[in-house]
Coordinates of C-alpha atoms in Angstrom, one line a residue:
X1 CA 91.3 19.7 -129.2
X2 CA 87.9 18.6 -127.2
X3 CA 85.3 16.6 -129.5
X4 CA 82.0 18.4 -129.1
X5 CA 79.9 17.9 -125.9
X6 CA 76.1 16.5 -126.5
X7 CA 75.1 17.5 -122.5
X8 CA 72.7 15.0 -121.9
X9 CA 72.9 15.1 -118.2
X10 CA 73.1 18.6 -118.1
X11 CA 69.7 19.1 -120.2
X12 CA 67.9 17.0 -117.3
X13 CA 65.4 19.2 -115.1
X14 CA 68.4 21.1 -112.4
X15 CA 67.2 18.6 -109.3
X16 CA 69.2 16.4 -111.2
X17 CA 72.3 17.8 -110.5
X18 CA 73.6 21.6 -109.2
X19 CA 75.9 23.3 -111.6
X20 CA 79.2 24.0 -110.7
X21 CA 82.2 25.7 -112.2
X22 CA 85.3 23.3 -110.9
X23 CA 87.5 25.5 -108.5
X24 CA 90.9 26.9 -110.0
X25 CA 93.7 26.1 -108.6
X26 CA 97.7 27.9 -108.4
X27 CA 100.2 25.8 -110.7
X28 CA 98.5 23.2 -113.0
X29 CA 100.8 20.7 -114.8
X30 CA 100.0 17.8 -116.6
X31 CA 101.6 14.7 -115.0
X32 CA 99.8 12.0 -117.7
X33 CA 97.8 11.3 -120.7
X34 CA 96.1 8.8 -122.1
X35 CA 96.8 9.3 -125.9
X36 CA 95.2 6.1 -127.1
X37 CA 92.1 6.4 -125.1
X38 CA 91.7 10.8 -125.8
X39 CA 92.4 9.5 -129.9
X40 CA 89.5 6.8 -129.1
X41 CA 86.8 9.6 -127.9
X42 CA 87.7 12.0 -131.4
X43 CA 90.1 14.6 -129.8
X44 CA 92.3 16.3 -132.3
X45 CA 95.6 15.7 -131.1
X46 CA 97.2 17.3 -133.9
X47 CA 96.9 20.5 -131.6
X48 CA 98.0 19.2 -128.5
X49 CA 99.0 22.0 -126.1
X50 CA 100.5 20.4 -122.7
X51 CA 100.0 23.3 -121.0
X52 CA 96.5 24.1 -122.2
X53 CA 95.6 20.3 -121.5
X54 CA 97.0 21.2 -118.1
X55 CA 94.5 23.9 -117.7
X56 CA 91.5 22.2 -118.7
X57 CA 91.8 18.5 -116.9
X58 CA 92.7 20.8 -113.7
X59 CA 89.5 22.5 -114.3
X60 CA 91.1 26.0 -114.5
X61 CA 89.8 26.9 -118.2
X62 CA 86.6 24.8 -119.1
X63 CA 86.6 23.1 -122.6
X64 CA 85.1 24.9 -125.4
X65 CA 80.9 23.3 -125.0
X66 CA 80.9 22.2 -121.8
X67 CA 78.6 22.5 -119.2
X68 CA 80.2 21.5 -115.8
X69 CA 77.4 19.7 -113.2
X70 CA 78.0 18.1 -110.1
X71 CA 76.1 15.2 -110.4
X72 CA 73.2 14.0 -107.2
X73 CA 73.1 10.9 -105.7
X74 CA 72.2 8.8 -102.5
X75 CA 73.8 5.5 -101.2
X76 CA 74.0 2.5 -98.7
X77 CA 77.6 3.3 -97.4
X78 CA 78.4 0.0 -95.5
X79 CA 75.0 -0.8 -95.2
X80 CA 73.5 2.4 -94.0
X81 CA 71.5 5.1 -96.1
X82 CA 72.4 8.4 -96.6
X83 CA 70.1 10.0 -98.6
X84 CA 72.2 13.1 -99.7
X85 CA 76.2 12.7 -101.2
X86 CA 76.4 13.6 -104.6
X87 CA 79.6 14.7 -106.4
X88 CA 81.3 16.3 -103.2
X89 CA 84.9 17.2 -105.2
X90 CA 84.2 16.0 -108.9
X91 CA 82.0 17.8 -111.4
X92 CA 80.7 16.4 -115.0
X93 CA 82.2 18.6 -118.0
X94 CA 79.5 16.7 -120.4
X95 CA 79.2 13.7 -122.9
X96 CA 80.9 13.5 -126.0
X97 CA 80.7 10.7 -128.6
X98 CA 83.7 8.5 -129.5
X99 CA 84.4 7.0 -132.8
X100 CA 82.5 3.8 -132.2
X101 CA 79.6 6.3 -132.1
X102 CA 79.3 5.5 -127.5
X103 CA 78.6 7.8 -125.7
X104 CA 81.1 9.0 -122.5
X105 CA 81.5 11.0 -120.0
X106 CA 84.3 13.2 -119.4
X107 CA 84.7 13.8 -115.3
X108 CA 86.9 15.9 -113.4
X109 CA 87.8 14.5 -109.7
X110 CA 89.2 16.4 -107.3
X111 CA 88.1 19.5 -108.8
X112 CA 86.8 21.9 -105.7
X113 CA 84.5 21.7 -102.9
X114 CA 80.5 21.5 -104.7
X115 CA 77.6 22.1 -102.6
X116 CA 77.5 18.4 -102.1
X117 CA 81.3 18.4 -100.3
X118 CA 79.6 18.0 -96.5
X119 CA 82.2 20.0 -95.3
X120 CA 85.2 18.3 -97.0
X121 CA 88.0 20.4 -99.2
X122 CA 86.6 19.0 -102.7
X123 CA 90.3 18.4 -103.9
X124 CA 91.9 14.9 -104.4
X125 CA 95.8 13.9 -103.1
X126 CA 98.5 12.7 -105.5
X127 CA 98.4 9.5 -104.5
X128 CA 94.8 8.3 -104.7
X129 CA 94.8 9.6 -108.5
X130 CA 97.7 7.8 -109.7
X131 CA 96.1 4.6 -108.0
X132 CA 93.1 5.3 -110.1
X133 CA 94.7 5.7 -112.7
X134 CA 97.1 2.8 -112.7
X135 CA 94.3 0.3 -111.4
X136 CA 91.7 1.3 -113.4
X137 CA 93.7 1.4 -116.8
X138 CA 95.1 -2.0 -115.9
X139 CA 91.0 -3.7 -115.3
X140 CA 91.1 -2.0 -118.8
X141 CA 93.8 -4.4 -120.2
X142 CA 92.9 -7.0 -117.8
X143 CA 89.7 -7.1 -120.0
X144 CA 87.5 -5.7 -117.1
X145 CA 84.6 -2.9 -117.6
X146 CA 85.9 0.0 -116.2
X147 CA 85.8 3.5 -116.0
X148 CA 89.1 4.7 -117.5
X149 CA 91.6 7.4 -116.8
X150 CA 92.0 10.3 -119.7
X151 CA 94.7 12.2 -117.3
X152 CA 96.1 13.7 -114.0
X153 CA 97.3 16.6 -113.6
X154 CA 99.1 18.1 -110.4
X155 CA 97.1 21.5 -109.0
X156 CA 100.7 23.1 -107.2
X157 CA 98.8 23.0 -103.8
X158 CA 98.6 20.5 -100.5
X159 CA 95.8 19.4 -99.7
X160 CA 95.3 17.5 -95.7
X161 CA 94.8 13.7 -95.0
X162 CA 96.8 11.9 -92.9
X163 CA 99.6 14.3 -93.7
X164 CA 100.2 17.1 -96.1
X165 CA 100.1 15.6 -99.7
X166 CA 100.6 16.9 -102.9
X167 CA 97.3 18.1 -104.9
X168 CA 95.9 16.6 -108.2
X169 CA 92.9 16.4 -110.7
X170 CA 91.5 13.2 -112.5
X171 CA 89.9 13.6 -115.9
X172 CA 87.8 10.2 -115.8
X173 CA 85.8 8.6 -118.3
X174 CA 82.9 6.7 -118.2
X175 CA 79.8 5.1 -120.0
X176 CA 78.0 7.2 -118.1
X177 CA 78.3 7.8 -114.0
X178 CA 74.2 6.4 -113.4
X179 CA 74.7 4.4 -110.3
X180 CA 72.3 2.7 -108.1
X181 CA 72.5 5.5 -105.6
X182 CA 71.4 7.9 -108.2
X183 CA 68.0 6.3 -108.3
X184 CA 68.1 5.9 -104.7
X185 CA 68.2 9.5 -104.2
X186 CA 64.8 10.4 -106.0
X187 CA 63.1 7.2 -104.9
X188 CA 63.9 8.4 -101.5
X189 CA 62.3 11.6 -101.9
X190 CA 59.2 9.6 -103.6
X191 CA 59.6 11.2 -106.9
X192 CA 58.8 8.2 -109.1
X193 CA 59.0 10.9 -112.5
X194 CA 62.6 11.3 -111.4
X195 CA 63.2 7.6 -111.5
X196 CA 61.8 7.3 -114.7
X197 CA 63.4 10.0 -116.3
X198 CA 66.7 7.9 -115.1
X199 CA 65.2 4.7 -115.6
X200 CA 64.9 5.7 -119.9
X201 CA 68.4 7.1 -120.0
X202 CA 69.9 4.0 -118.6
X203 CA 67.9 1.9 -121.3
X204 CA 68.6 4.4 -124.1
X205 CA 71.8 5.2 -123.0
X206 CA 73.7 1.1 -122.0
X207 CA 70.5 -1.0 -123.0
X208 CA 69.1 0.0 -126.5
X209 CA 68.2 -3.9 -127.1
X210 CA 65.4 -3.2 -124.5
X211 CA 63.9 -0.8 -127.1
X212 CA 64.0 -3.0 -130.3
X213 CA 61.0 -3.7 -132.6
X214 CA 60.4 -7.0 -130.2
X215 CA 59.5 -5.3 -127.6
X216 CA 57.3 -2.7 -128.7
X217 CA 54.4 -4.5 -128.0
X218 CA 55.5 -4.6 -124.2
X219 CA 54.5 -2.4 -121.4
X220 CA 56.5 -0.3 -119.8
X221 CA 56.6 -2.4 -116.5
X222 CA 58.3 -5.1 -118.7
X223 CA 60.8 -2.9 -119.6
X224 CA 61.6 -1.6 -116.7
X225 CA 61.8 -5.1 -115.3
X226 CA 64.1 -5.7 -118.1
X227 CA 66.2 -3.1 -117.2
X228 CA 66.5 -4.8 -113.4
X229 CA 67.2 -7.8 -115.4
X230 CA 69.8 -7.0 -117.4
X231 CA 71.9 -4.6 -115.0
X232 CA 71.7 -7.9 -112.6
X233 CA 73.3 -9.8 -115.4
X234 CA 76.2 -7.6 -116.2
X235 CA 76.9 -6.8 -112.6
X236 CA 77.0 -11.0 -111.8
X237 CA 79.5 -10.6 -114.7
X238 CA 81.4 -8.1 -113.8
X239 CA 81.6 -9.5 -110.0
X240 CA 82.7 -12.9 -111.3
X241 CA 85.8 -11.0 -113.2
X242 CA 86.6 -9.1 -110.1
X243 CA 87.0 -12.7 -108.5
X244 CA 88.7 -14.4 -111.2
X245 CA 91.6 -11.4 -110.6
X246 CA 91.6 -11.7 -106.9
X247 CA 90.4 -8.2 -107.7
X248 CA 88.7 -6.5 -104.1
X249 CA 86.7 -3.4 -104.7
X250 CA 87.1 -2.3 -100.8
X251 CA 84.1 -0.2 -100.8
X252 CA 80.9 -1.6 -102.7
X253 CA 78.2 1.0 -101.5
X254 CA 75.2 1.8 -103.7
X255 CA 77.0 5.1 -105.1
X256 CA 80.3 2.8 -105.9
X257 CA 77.8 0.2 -108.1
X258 CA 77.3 1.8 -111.6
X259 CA 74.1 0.8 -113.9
X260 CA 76.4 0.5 -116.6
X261 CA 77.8 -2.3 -115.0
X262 CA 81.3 -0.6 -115.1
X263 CA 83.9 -0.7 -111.9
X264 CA 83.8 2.9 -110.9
X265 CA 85.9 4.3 -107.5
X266 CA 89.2 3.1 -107.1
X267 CA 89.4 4.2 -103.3
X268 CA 91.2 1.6 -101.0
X269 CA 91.4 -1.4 -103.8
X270 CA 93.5 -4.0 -104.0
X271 CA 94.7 -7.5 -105.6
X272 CA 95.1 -9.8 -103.4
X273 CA 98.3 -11.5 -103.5
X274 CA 98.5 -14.9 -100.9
X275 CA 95.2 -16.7 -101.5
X276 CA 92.1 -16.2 -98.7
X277 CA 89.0 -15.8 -99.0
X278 CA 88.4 -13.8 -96.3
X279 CA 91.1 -10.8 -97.4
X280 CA 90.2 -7.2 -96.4
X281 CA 92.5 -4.5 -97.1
X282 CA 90.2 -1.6 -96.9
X283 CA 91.2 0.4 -93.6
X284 CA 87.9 1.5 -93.1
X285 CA 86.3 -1.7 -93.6
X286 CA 86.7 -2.8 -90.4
X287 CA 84.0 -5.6 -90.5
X288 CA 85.0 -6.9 -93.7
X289 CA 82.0 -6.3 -95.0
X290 CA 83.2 -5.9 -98.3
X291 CA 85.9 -8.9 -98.0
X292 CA 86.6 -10.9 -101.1
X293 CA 84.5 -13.4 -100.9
X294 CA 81.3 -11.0 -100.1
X295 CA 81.8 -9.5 -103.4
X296 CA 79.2 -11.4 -104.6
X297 CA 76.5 -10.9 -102.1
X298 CA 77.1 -7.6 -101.7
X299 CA 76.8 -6.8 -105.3
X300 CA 73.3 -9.0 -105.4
X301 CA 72.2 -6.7 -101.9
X302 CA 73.3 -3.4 -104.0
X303 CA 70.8 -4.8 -106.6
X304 CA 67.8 -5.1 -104.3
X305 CA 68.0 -1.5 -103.5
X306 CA 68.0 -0.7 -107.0
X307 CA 65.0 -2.8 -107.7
X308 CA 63.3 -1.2 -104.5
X309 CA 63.3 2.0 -106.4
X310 CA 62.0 1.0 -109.5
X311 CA 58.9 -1.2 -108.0
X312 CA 56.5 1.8 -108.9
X313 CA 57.8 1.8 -112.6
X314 CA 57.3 -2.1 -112.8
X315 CA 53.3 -2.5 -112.0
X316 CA 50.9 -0.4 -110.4
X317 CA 50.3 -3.7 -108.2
X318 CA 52.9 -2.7 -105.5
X319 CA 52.9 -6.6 -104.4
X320 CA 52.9 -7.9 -107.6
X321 CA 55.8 -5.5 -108.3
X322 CA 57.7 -6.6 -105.5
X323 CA 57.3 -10.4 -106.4
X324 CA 58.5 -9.5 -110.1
X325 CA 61.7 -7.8 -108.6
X326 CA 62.0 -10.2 -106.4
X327 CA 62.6 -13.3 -108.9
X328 CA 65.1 -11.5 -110.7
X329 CA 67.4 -10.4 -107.5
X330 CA 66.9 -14.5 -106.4
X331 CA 67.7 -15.6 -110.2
X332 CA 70.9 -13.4 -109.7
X333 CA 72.6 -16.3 -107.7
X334 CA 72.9 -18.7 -110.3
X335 CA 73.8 -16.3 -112.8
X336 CA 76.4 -15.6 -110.9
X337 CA 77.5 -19.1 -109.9
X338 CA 76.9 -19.4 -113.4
X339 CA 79.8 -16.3 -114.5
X340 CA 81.9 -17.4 -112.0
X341 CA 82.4 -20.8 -112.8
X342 CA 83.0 -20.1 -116.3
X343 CA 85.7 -17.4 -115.7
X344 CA 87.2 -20.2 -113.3
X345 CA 87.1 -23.2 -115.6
X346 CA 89.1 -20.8 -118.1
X347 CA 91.4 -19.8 -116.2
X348 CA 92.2 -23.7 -115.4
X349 CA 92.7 -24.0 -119.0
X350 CA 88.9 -26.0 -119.5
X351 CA 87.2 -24.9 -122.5
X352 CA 83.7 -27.3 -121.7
X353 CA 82.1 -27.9 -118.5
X354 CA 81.3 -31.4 -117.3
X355 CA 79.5 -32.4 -113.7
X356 CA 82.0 -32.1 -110.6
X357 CA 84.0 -29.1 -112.3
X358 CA 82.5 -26.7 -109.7
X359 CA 84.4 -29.0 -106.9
X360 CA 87.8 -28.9 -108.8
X361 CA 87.6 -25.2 -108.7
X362 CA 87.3 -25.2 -105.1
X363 CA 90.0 -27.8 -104.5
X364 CA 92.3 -25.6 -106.4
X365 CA 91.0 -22.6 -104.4
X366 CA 91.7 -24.8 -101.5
X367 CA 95.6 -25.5 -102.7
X368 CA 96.4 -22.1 -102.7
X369 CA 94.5 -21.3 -99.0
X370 CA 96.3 -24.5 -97.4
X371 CA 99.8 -23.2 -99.4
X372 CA 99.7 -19.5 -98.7
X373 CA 100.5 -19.1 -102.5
X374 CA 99.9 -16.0 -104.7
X375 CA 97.0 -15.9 -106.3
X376 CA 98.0 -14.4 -109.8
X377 CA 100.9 -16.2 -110.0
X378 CA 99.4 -20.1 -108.9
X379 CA 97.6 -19.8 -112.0
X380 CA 100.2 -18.2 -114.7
X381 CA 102.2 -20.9 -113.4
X382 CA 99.7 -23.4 -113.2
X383 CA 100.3 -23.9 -117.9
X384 CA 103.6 -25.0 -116.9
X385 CA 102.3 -28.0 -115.3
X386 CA 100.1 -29.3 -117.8
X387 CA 102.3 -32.4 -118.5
X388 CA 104.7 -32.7 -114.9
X389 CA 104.9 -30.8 -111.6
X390 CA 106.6 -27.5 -112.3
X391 CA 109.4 -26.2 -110.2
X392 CA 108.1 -22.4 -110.3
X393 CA 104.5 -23.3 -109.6
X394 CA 105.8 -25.3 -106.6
X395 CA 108.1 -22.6 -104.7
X396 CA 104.8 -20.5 -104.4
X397 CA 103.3 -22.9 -101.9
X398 CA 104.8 -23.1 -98.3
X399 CA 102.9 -25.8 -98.3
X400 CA 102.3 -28.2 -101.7
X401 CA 100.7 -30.8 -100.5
X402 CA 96.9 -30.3 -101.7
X403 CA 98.2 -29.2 -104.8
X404 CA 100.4 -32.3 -105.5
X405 CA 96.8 -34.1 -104.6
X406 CA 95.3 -31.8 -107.0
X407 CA 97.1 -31.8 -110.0
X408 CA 96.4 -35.7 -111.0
X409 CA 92.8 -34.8 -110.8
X410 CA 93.1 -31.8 -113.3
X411 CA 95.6 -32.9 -116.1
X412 CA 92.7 -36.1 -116.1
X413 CA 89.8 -33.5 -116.5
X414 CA 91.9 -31.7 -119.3
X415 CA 92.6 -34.8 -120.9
X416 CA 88.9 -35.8 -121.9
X417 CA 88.7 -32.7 -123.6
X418 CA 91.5 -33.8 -125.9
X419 CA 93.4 -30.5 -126.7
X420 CA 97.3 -29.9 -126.8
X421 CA 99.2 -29.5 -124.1
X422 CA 100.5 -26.4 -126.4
X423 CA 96.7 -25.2 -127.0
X424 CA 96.1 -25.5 -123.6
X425 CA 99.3 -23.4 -122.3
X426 CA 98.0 -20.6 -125.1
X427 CA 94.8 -20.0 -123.5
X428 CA 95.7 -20.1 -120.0
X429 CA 97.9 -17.4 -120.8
X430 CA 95.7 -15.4 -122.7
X431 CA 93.2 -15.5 -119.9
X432 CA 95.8 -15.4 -116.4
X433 CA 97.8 -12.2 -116.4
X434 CA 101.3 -12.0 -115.2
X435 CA 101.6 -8.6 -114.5
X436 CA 99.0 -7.0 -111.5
X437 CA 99.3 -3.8 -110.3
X438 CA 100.3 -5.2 -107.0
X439 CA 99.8 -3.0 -103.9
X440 CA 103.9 -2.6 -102.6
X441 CA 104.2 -1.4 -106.6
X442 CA 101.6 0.7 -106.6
X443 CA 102.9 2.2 -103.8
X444 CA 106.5 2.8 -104.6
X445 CA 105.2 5.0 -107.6
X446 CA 102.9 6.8 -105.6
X447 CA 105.7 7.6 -102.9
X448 CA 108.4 8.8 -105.7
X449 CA 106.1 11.1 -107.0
X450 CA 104.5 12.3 -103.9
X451 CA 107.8 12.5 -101.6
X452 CA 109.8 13.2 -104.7
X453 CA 108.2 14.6 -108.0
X454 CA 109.6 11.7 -109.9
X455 CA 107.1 9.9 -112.5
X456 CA 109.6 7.4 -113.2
X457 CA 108.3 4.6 -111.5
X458 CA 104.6 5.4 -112.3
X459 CA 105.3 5.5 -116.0
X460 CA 107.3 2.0 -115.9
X461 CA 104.4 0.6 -114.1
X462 CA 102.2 2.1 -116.3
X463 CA 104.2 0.6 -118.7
X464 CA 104.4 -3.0 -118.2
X465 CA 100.6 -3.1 -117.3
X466 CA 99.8 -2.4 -120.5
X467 CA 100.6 -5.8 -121.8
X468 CA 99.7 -7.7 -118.7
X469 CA 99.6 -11.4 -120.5
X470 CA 102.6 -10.9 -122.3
X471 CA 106.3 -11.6 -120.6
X472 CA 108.3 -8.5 -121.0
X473 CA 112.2 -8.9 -120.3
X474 CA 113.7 -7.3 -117.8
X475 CA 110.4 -6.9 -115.9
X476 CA 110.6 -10.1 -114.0
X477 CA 110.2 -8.2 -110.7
X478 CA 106.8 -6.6 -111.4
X479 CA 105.6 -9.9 -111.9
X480 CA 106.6 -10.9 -108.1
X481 CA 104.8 -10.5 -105.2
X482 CA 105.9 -8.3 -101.8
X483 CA 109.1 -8.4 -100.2
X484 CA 108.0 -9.1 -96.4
X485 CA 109.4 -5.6 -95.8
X486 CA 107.1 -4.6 -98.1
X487 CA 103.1 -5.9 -98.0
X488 CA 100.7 -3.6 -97.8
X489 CA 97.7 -5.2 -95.8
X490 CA 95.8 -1.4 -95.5
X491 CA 94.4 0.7 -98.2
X492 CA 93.1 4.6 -97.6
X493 CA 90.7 5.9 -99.4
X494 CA 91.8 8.8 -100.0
X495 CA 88.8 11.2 -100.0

């Protein structure tokens, strides 16, 4: 059923990584599975075995090729270094390539304590895979890089958090699982040949255009300055997405920030639902470091320790180096400012940019703060009110004053660019989803199958975000924010 493995990671010199055979466990049983995305990376579904699939994404049997590694790493967590984590409960089974010829990584999470675990049980609860996998296969639809969920499987064992919780496994998939705390942990130990060696496979492996016939004449500082370049320019992308969602990552360490420019670790995430700017839901966060707003910074900060350890690769001339890296981490501001505004103005329903759009974004943003009103929905409602104020846009705001101020100034901006009021509606649509996995939903799932072994509510969820633009009858009440009863202001982690 597996596509062959390739085992690039697992062909790197053994300080990358230790291997590691995942850790069986009692009564594997497969609880989901991602047809479309297992058909998408070449398996041979025509001899689908549910119970063998169980055995393999639990870690029980290994695939037929693969090479199991628990990967190393380093990381800033919350702004202070530790210079050994690594894969403490998930192991790489290998690459394989999918039938757009990219290469991915097949993951197991959850699968046993490695020799990176620092004392923890290696295993993963229920819950925090479902979330993954809801969340993360929703940023898929949503249009979002992502890592992506291939299944989950329950292990028939409880493992300890807060409470007793039901065990479960995470087959992952990702361009690769390079993060900025991968680099970290060689530059740390001053082995600059180790850097390289990752430095090349980023390049080869999610930046080829930095090895065309153009650039042969370069050095190899250049490239690697390239390199800093362009993972700065997918992560101000990526960022700028995130914000567009109301999307907070909860814990944006070095280890969480991929080269790829990929979200990767769904821990405490969430969407925010009433607008502020300042939202933490991260129960470990207790700082708000890593509020929404911060998102930003934070993600420029996480590149400044990746350029730190690639200023040996980018001139011999460690001053020179540093002012090289430098530039780029300071150009990352108005490339982001840049994706930002962009994603905004689109989601307003502005194809063109003109001088003074940037302050009709932040009045908007303003709107919602002043009106307490949901984020996801302001804006799906917001095509309804291209022509005169909408009823359903209103109710969302306890208080509609700004917005009634606003909403003169924006139909006048839309008009200059002279497009239907039809055309218009269309492309807001296409771009504002009405379907989130909202936190109270996410939740109920997670507690029915948890507290009850029923998959009911994950599947329907599972479900409906799967066509998040489109409006789906009979759905109406994924589409509506927490009951009062209901809001979930904390997110665990789950680790």
């Amino acid at each position: 059923m597996f596509p062959e493995f390739s085992l690039r990671y697992a062909r790197l010199p053994e300080r990358f990584y230790l291997r590691f055979d995942p850790v069986p466990v009692p009564e594997p049983r497969l609880v989901a599975f991602n047809r479309p995305l297992a058909e998408a990376l070449g398996f041979d579904l025509t001899t689908f075995d549910e119970q063998r699939a169980a055995e393999w994404f639990s870690g029980n049997v290994v695939p037929p090729g693969a090479d199991p590694v628990a990967q190393a790493y380093a990381g800033h967590q919350f702004g202070h270094f530790n210079p050994r984590l690594g894969d403490g409960r998930a192991v790489l089974l290998g690459e394989v390539v999918d039938r757009e010829g990219r290469l991915r990584d097949i993951q197991l999470k959850g699968a046993g304590m490695t020799p990176f675990s620092r004392g923890a049980d290696g295993r993963a609860p229920l819950g925090p895979v479902l979330r993954e996998y809801l969340v993360s296969e929703a940023m898929h639809r949503l249009g979002v890089p992502t890592t992506r969920a291939l299944a989950a499987v329950t292990s028939g064992e409880r493992v300890f958090r807060r409470v007793p919780e039901p065990g479960a496994v995470l087959a992952r998939v990702a361009s690769s699982h390079l993060r900025v705390g991968t680099f970290q942990y060689f530059a740390a130990r001053d082995d600059v040949e180790a850097v390289r060696t990752l430095a090349d496979m980023a390049i080869e492996r999610h930046y080829p255009h930095l090895l065309g016939p153009e650039r042969a004449e370069a050095d190899e500082g250049e490239r690697y300055l390239a390199l800093l370049e362009a993972v700065a320019e997918r992560q101000a992308a990526l960022v700028a997405k995130w914000m567009g969602l109301g999307f907070i990552h909860g814990v944006m360490n070095t280890d969480n920030c991929a080269i790829s420019g990929e979200t990767i670790d769904y821990g405490p995430c969430a969407f925010m639902e009433a607008y502020s700017s300042t939202m933490v839901f991260s129960s470990i966060d207790e700082q708000g470091r890593y509020a929404y707003r911060n998102q930003p910074w934070i993600a420029q900060w996480n590149l400044a320790r990746f350029a730190e350890t690639l200023i040996p690769l980018i001139d011999d001339d460690q001053e020179a180096a540093i002012e090289k890296a430098t530039a780029v981490i300071e150009r990352y501001e108005t490339r982001y400012e840049a994706e930002w505004l962009g994603v905004m103005l689109a989601k307003l329903g502005l194809a063109g940019e003109e001088e003074g759009d940037r302050a009709l974004v932040e009045a908007f943003l303003e709107a919602l703060a002043a009106g307490r009103a949901d984020f996801t929905l302001a804006f799906r409602r917001l095509s309804e009110a291209l022509q005169e104020d909408a009823p359903a846009l209103l109710e969302l705001f306890e208080d509609s004053q700004a917005l009634r101020t606003w909403l003169p100034r924006w139909r006048e901006r839309l008009a200059r660019e002279a497009a239907s009021p039809e055309a218009v509606a269309a492309r807001m649509n296409a771009l504002n989803p009405l379907y989130i996995p909202r936190n109270h939903q996410v939740e109920r799932a997670i507690a029915a199958a948890s507290e009850h072994d029923d998959f009911g509510p994950f599947e329907a969820l599972r479900g409906v975000q799967a066509e998040p633009f489109s409006e789906q009858p009979g759905c109406e009440a994924y589409a509506e924010p927490a009951p009062a009863a209901e809001r979930v202001l904390r997110t665990f982690c789950g680790t």
